[in-house]
XYZ file of C-alpha atoms in Angstrom:
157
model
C 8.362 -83.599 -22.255
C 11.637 -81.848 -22.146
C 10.606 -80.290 -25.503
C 7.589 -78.544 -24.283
C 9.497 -77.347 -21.201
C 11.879 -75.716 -23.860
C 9.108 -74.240 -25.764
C 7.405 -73.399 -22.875
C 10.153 -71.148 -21.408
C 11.341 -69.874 -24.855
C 7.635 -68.346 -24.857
C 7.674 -66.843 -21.462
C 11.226 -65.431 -22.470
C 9.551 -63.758 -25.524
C 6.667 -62.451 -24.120
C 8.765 -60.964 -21.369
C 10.394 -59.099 -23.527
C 7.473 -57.665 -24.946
C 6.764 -56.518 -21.329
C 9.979 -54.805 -21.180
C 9.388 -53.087 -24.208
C 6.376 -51.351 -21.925
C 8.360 -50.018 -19.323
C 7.986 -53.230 -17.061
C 10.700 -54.706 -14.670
C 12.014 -57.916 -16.049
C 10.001 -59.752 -12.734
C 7.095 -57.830 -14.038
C 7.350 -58.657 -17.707
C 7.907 -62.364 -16.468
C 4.896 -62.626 -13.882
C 2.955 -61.170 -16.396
C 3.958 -63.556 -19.351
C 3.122 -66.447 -16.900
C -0.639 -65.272 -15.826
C -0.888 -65.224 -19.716
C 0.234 -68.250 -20.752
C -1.079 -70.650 -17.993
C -4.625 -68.710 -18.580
C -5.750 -69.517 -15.296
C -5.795 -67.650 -11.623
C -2.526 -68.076 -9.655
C -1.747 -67.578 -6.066
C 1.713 -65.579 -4.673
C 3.408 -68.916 -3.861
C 2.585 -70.652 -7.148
C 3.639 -67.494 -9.161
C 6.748 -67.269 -7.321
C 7.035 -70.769 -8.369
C 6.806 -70.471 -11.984
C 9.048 -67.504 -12.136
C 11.787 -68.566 -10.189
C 11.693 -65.473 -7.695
C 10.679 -65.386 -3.990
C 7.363 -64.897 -2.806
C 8.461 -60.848 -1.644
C 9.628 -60.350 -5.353
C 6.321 -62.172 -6.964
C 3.639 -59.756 -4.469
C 6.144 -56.335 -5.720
C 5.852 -57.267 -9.043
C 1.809 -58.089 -8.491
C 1.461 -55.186 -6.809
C 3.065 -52.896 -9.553
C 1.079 -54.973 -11.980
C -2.264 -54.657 -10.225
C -1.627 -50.894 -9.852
C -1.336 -50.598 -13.383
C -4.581 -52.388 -13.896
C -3.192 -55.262 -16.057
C -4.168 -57.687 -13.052
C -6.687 -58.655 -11.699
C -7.089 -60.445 -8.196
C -9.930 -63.147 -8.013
C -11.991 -65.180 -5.758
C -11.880 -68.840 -5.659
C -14.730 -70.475 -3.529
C -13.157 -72.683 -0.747
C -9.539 -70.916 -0.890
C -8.824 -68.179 1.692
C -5.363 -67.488 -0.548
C -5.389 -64.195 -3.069
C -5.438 -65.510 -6.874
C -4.295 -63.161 -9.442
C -4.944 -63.224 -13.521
C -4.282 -61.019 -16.117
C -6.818 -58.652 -17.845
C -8.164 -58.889 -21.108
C -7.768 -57.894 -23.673
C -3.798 -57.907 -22.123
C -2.245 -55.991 -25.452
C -4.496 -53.950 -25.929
C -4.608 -52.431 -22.481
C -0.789 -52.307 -22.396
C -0.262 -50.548 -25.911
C -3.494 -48.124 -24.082
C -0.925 -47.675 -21.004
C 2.073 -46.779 -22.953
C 0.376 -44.005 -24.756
C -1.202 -42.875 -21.763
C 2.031 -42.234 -20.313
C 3.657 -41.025 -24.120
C 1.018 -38.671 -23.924
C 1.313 -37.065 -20.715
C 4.998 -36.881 -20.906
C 4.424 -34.668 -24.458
C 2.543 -32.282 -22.389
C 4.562 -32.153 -19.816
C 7.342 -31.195 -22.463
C 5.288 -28.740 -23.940
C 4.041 -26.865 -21.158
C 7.821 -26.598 -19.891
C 9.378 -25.364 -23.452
C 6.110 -22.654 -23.207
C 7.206 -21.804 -20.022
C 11.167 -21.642 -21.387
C 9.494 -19.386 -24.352
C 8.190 -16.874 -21.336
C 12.187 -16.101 -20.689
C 13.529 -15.926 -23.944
C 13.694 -12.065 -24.944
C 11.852 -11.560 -27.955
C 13.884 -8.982 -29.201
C 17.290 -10.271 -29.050
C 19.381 -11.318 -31.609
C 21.692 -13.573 -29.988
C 18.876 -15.246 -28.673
C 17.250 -15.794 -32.375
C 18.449 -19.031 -33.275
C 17.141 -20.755 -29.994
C 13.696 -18.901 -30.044
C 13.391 -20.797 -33.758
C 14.272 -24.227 -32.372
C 12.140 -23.886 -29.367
C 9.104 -22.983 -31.883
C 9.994 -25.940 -33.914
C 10.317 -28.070 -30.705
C 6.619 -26.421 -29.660
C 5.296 -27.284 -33.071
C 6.432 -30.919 -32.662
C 5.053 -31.152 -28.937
C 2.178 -29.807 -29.561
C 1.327 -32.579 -33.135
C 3.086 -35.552 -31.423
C -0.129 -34.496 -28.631
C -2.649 -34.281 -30.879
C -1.701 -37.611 -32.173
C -1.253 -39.678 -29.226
C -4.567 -38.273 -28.209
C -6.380 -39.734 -31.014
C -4.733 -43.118 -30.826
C -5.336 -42.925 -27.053
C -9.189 -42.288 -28.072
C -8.823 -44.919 -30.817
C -7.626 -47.656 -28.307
C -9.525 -46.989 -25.516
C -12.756 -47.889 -27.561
């Protein structure tokens, strides 16, 4: 028994750290790596439970988790509680999420460095060498958002 405990939690520790690696609060990654692995609809108090937090930390981390859409809450007939599970396909929408958010940061970043382009005098040599690495940094923007538009349009199918 003590051996699937250990496996068990060596999993959960894994797979939270795959969370992590999206941007998610260690509670997060954890809650989330738990609603996988038990495959079945949890309530606050048993969640709380499983990952050794309070029942305040457990409905945060739901919370962020349902606002990101990689949670779902559920009905169960005769219970009055709120059960939560995880979505599905659970990579797939959290690779989709992260390059969601890679995506709108590179436009962010581009439409700022355009905006920094607007103030740099065209005709001044001591501002040459920064006009050429803002152009460069423009030409990167603008392919790294082409690309993460087509694997956004890829994974979202």
């Amino acid at each position: 028994m003590n051996e699937r405990i250990s496996s068990y939690e060596a999993l959960i520790m894994e797979l939270t750290r795959t969370g992590e690696m999206f941007r998610l609060s260690s509670t997060e990654a954890r809650l989330l790596a738990v609603l996988y692995i038990e495959n079945r609809s949890l309530t606050l108090d048993q969640m709380a439970k499983l990952i050794g937090k309070s029942k305040t930390a457990a409905s945060i981390a739901i919370r962020n988790l349902s606002h990101l859409e990689l949670v779902d809450r559920v009905w169960v007939k005769g219970s009055r509680k709120d059960y939560y599970t995880n979505v599905e396909p659970l990579y797939k929408k959290l690779m989709t999420l992260q390059v969601k958010q890679w995506h709108t940061q590179t436009s962010r970043q581009f439409e700022a460095m355009q905006q920094l382009k607007q103030t740099i005098p065209d005709d001044d040599p001591d501002w040459k060498h920064m006009q050429e690495k803002l152009s460069s940094s423009l030409q990167f923007q603008q392919e790294a958002a082409a690309l993460l538009k087509k694997i956004t349009a890829f994974s979202s199918s």
